Amino acid sequence: MHFAPQVKKAIKAETCLFGTVDTWILWNLTGGAKGGKHYTDVTNASRTFLMNIELLTWDPLLLHTFKIPANILPEIKSSSEIYGRVARGFPLENVRISSILGNQQASLVGQRCLKEGQAKNTYRSGCFLLYNTGISKVQSTHGLVTTVAYKFGSKPAVYALEGSVAVAGAAMKWLRDNMGFMGDIQKETESLAQEVFNTGDVYFVPAFKGLYAPYWRKDARGIICGLTAFSTKQHIIRAALEAVCFQTRDILEAMNKDCGIPLTKLHVDGKMTVNSLLMQLQADISGMPVVRAQSQDITALGTAMAAGAAEGIKAWEIYSEERELVPSDTFLPTSTESGHLA
């Protein structure tokens, strides 16, 4: 904004609009320059570092600090309401658009972690844990981030604590691309790791990008230790899987300390969760049941649920626990002491 002359010129002419990706998509779908809606929702706005997460409005002090004019920003809406209709010329012409949710928040909704004290973890290139804190904004003292989980229409906003693992699935990619340990990650990782009963005292800290929550050490570097003449690639692969679980446990422990409500189970989704060994290791290392959604489209489901709520669709009752919306399987811990898993 301060280094692009064309942007400066547009701001002065009041023809510049700014927003996140959801804002751009909504604006285009609803007409673009011909009357497109310039909105965002509370979950996406909360990630800009410009929104007051208590008032759910753009923060004047932050805007002043970063020298951002308020008139270029989108109007902040709830995560579940009718924002507009798809404009002419699109395949879904005239269809109402009724939900906007951030990626991880949509997963939280799709997992139906809608009560205080429920949490989910999404396993992809990294891991992304959200813990529902209800209408309370818990200020973490253990290295977590306070964020907006969702807001359905006129109902109060629900908040969450978030912790991220920088490297999860990316460690498997590194073992494949840099070390040549496997070909197909999805097909070979689990079978190779199961060829050994433990890691043989090998430990892997995949801090390729430093360490995220709860440590926030950008200077951290990756290590593999405990190698002996008997160590094999199978031991290292299994250690990489355990590393994901240990980092997840660190965040879960921080969440329990911040909230004072111990988790009773962890809902999981994401591409890595097809690895049943990883899920069992996670249950063992965290000492709690791990509930794996069988659907790989939990994020999309969460957005659909929020859209349905805005439209008054009664295809499901999202707050009901009487029936399972998405089939799942549960991994129970076989040991509560991670030392037994080495």
XYZ file of C-alpha atoms in Angstrom:
342
model
C 0.000 0.000 0.000
C 2.830 2.382 0.831
C 5.134 1.255 -1.969
C 2.731 0.808 -4.906
C 1.892 4.165 -6.550
C -1.226 2.765 -8.236
C -2.614 1.628 -4.888
C -1.920 5.009 -3.281
C -3.693 6.671 -6.173
C -6.708 4.360 -5.873
C -6.977 5.012 -2.127
C -7.021 8.766 -2.717
C -9.648 8.306 -5.415
C -11.647 6.025 -3.082
C -11.605 3.242 -5.658
C -9.447 0.840 -3.637
C -10.902 -2.074 -1.713
C -8.933 -4.409 0.548
C -9.831 -7.784 1.980
C -8.857 -11.388 2.553
C -9.356 -14.211 0.039
C -12.965 -14.791 1.126
C -13.688 -11.096 0.537
C -12.263 -11.294 -2.979
C -14.277 -14.402 -3.843
C -17.530 -13.000 -2.442
C -17.027 -9.662 -4.187
C -16.505 -11.357 -7.547
C -19.361 -13.850 -7.163
C -21.827 -11.112 -6.266
C -20.983 -8.836 -9.175
C -17.474 -7.493 -8.723
C -17.179 -3.891 -9.888
C -20.891 -4.001 -10.730
C -22.231 -3.999 -7.199
C -20.269 -6.829 -5.603
C -20.605 -7.232 -1.839
C -17.525 -6.179 0.122
C -17.822 -8.312 3.265
C -15.775 -10.673 5.385
C -16.675 -12.730 8.444
C -15.377 -12.571 11.998
C -13.108 -15.615 11.638
C -11.215 -14.260 8.651
C -11.150 -10.717 10.010
C -9.657 -12.007 13.261
C -6.591 -13.230 11.329
C -5.709 -9.822 9.891
C -4.385 -8.419 13.198
C -6.672 -5.458 12.554
C -9.874 -6.584 14.300
C -10.813 -6.105 17.937
C -11.829 -9.687 18.775
C -13.993 -8.521 21.669
C -15.999 -5.861 19.811
C -15.758 -7.722 16.466
C -15.000 -4.467 14.660
C -11.932 -3.021 13.002
C -9.724 -1.566 15.710
C -9.082 2.189 15.190
C -5.770 2.095 17.068
C -4.438 -0.768 14.963
C -5.597 0.889 11.755
C -3.825 4.081 12.829
C -0.675 2.150 13.748
C -0.488 0.453 10.354
C -1.767 3.544 8.501
C -4.681 1.690 6.918
C -7.770 3.733 6.001
C -10.948 2.141 7.351
C -12.952 2.835 4.199
C -11.006 0.282 2.138
C -11.809 -2.582 4.532
C -14.777 -4.954 4.153
C -17.736 -4.883 6.506
C -17.404 -7.592 9.148
C -20.329 -10.026 9.226
C -21.157 -13.199 11.128
C -20.082 -16.595 9.788
C -23.640 -17.665 9.014
C -26.000 -15.247 7.299
C -27.110 -14.359 3.786
C -24.495 -12.065 2.243
C -25.904 -11.831 -1.255
C -26.647 -13.815 -4.392
C -24.425 -15.170 -7.140
C -24.445 -12.676 -10.006
C -25.470 -13.305 -13.585
C -23.038 -15.151 -15.780
C -22.044 -17.732 -13.174
C -23.271 -21.361 -13.226
C -24.971 -20.880 -9.828
C -26.675 -17.642 -10.814
C -29.013 -16.223 -8.144
C -28.044 -18.809 -5.500
C -27.712 -17.251 -2.048
C -24.290 -17.174 -0.401
C -24.857 -17.802 3.286
C -21.623 -18.842 4.998
C -18.050 -17.629 5.261
C -15.631 -19.406 7.583
C -11.892 -19.603 7.973
C -10.323 -22.938 7.121
C -9.635 -24.259 10.613
C -12.787 -22.781 12.101
C -14.849 -24.555 9.441
C -13.186 -27.810 10.451
C -14.104 -27.147 14.101
C -17.752 -26.702 13.086
C -17.660 -29.730 10.776
C -16.403 -31.843 13.668
C -19.268 -30.438 15.769
C -16.875 -29.223 18.445
C -19.507 -26.674 19.378
C -19.308 -26.966 23.142
C -16.784 -25.469 25.507
C -13.982 -27.930 26.188
C -14.082 -29.700 22.808
C -11.128 -29.677 20.431
C -10.065 -30.814 16.998
C -6.758 -31.273 15.215
C -6.270 -31.149 11.459
C -3.227 -33.050 10.180
C -1.815 -31.706 6.935
C 1.633 -30.341 6.084
C 1.388 -28.904 9.598
C -1.101 -29.489 12.418
C -3.783 -27.038 13.479
C -5.505 -27.473 16.838
C -8.538 -25.481 17.949
C -10.059 -25.714 21.429
C -13.566 -24.305 21.885
C -13.630 -21.903 24.862
C -17.275 -20.905 24.415
C -18.169 -17.229 24.724
C -15.134 -16.663 26.965
C -12.012 -15.127 25.476
C -9.270 -17.053 27.233
C -5.963 -15.201 27.212
C -3.309 -17.880 27.019
C -0.347 -17.878 29.362
C 1.080 -21.019 27.785
C 1.948 -19.992 24.244
C -1.403 -20.307 22.469
C -3.382 -17.844 20.357
C -6.870 -16.542 21.148
C -9.086 -16.390 18.070
C -12.727 -16.254 16.997
C -14.101 -19.742 16.356
C -17.384 -18.730 14.698
C -20.462 -16.573 15.022
C -23.838 -17.821 13.825
C -26.103 -14.935 12.887
C -27.143 -12.820 15.860
C -25.899 -15.353 18.421
C -22.853 -14.415 20.524
C -19.448 -15.109 19.058
C -17.702 -18.295 20.155
C -13.971 -18.198 20.779
C -11.131 -20.693 20.639
C -7.549 -21.241 21.629
C -5.342 -22.234 18.732
C -1.999 -23.963 18.530
C -0.123 -24.855 15.366
C 2.577 -27.393 14.567
C 4.829 -26.121 11.796
C 5.852 -29.488 10.357
C 3.731 -32.648 10.310
C 3.054 -34.120 6.879
C 5.897 -31.947 5.602
C 8.295 -34.170 7.566
C 7.134 -37.186 5.562
C 7.659 -35.225 2.361
C 11.192 -34.374 3.509
C 11.942 -38.024 4.247
C 10.741 -38.908 0.757
C 12.290 -36.071 -1.258
C 15.528 -35.427 0.637
C 16.301 -38.839 2.091
C 14.657 -41.164 -0.439
C 13.077 -43.266 2.305
C 9.853 -43.946 0.426
C 8.008 -43.420 -2.821
C 4.303 -42.949 -2.143
C 3.822 -41.262 1.239
C 0.188 -42.296 1.639
C 0.804 -45.937 0.783
C 4.223 -46.590 2.315
C 4.621 -44.514 5.493
C 2.382 -46.638 7.702
C 3.596 -49.995 6.408
C 7.272 -49.054 6.783
C 6.756 -47.718 10.318
C 4.951 -50.922 11.272
C 7.950 -53.035 10.295
C 9.531 -52.067 13.637
C 7.933 -52.285 17.087
C 9.307 -48.943 18.271
C 11.732 -46.206 17.253
C 14.750 -47.973 18.721
C 15.336 -44.875 20.875
C 15.538 -42.665 17.788
C 13.950 -39.229 18.206
C 13.146 -36.762 15.442
C 12.490 -33.055 15.995
C 11.395 -31.737 12.562
C 11.958 -28.061 13.354
C 12.582 -27.137 9.728
C 10.745 -23.844 10.242
C 11.534 -23.405 13.908
C 8.967 -24.473 16.485
C 5.467 -23.018 16.680
C 3.089 -23.341 19.640
C 3.637 -23.474 22.496
C 7.362 -22.651 22.227
C 7.606 -20.072 19.424
C 11.301 -20.620 18.782
C 12.172 -19.443 15.301
C 15.816 -20.287 16.010
C 15.082 -23.986 16.613
C 16.541 -26.429 14.098
C 15.648 -29.992 13.228
C 17.504 -32.913 14.760
C 17.526 -36.696 14.569
C 19.196 -38.253 17.599
C 19.639 -41.657 19.190
C 21.001 -43.281 16.041
C 22.975 -46.502 16.368
C 24.441 -48.989 13.928
C 21.127 -50.836 14.093
C 18.930 -47.842 13.225
C 17.014 -48.124 9.957
C 14.833 -45.875 7.875
C 11.847 -47.614 9.448
C 12.921 -46.371 12.887
C 13.316 -42.811 11.584
C 9.939 -42.850 9.827
C 8.259 -44.079 12.993
C 10.099 -41.398 14.989
C 8.786 -38.787 12.546
C 5.227 -39.976 13.175
C 5.787 -39.851 16.919
C 7.182 -36.321 16.555
C 3.823 -35.170 15.205
C 2.099 -36.744 18.195
C 4.499 -35.318 20.784
C 4.095 -31.796 19.383
C 0.330 -32.225 19.421
C 0.465 -33.385 23.034
C 2.480 -30.295 24.001
C -0.295 -28.095 22.636
C -3.044 -30.161 24.270
C -1.299 -29.821 27.623
C -1.055 -26.045 27.138
C -4.772 -25.928 26.327
C -5.649 -27.873 29.465
C -3.524 -25.532 31.592
C -5.062 -22.405 30.073
C -8.672 -23.553 30.282
C -8.760 -25.788 33.322
C -11.128 -28.175 31.538
C -9.224 -31.367 30.665
C -10.047 -32.711 27.243
C -11.739 -36.097 27.212
C -11.151 -36.822 23.519
C -9.584 -35.314 20.429
C -11.433 -35.043 17.115
C -9.143 -35.339 14.104
C -9.273 -34.865 10.353
C -6.977 -34.104 7.455
C -5.015 -36.080 4.908
C -2.591 -37.643 7.396
C -5.376 -39.240 9.440
C -5.688 -42.103 6.951
C -2.583 -43.418 8.715
C -4.094 -45.596 11.439
C -0.726 -46.129 13.122
C -0.351 -42.365 13.508
C -3.804 -42.168 15.070
C -3.023 -44.966 17.526
C 0.282 -43.337 18.433
C -1.573 -40.067 19.006
C -4.047 -41.758 21.340
C -1.218 -43.426 23.262
C 1.004 -40.355 23.525
C -1.811 -37.955 24.432
C -3.493 -40.470 26.736
C -6.972 -39.832 25.369
C -9.322 -41.272 22.730
C -8.780 -39.988 19.207
C -11.955 -39.760 17.113
C -11.202 -39.842 13.389
C -13.785 -38.565 10.940
C -14.054 -40.925 7.990
C -14.888 -38.039 5.663
C -12.004 -36.115 4.124
C -14.250 -33.101 3.568
C -14.870 -31.939 7.139
C -13.896 -28.345 6.351
C -16.404 -28.159 3.503
C -19.016 -29.822 5.719
C -18.538 -27.188 8.415
C -19.137 -24.403 5.922
C -22.196 -26.223 4.572
C -23.564 -26.612 8.102
C -23.140 -22.890 8.761
C -24.819 -22.097 5.439
C -27.693 -24.425 6.265
C -28.151 -22.750 9.635
C -28.479 -19.369 7.913
C -31.038 -20.754 5.485
C -33.063 -22.499 8.189
C -32.423 -25.921 6.672
C -33.331 -28.669 9.138
C -31.427 -31.493 7.468
C -29.494 -31.839 10.732
C -29.427 -30.345 14.171
C -25.828 -29.294 14.551
C -26.021 -28.932 18.325
C -27.590 -32.352 18.853
C -25.397 -35.223 19.998
C -28.115 -37.834 19.587
C -26.799 -39.065 16.277
C -23.528 -39.031 14.414
C -23.485 -36.701 11.427
C -20.252 -38.048 10.011
C -19.145 -41.670 10.463
C -16.017 -41.939 12.583
C -13.792 -44.471 14.262
C -12.128 -44.171 17.647
C -8.598 -45.053 18.725
C -8.293 -45.745 22.443
C -4.996 -45.280 24.293
C -3.222 -48.510 25.125
C -0.816 -46.680 27.452
C -0.909 -43.267 29.118
C 2.860 -43.099 29.462
C 4.672 -42.024 26.316
C 7.889 -43.593 27.594
C 6.391 -46.996 26.876
C 6.202 -46.078 23.200
C 9.845 -45.370 22.535
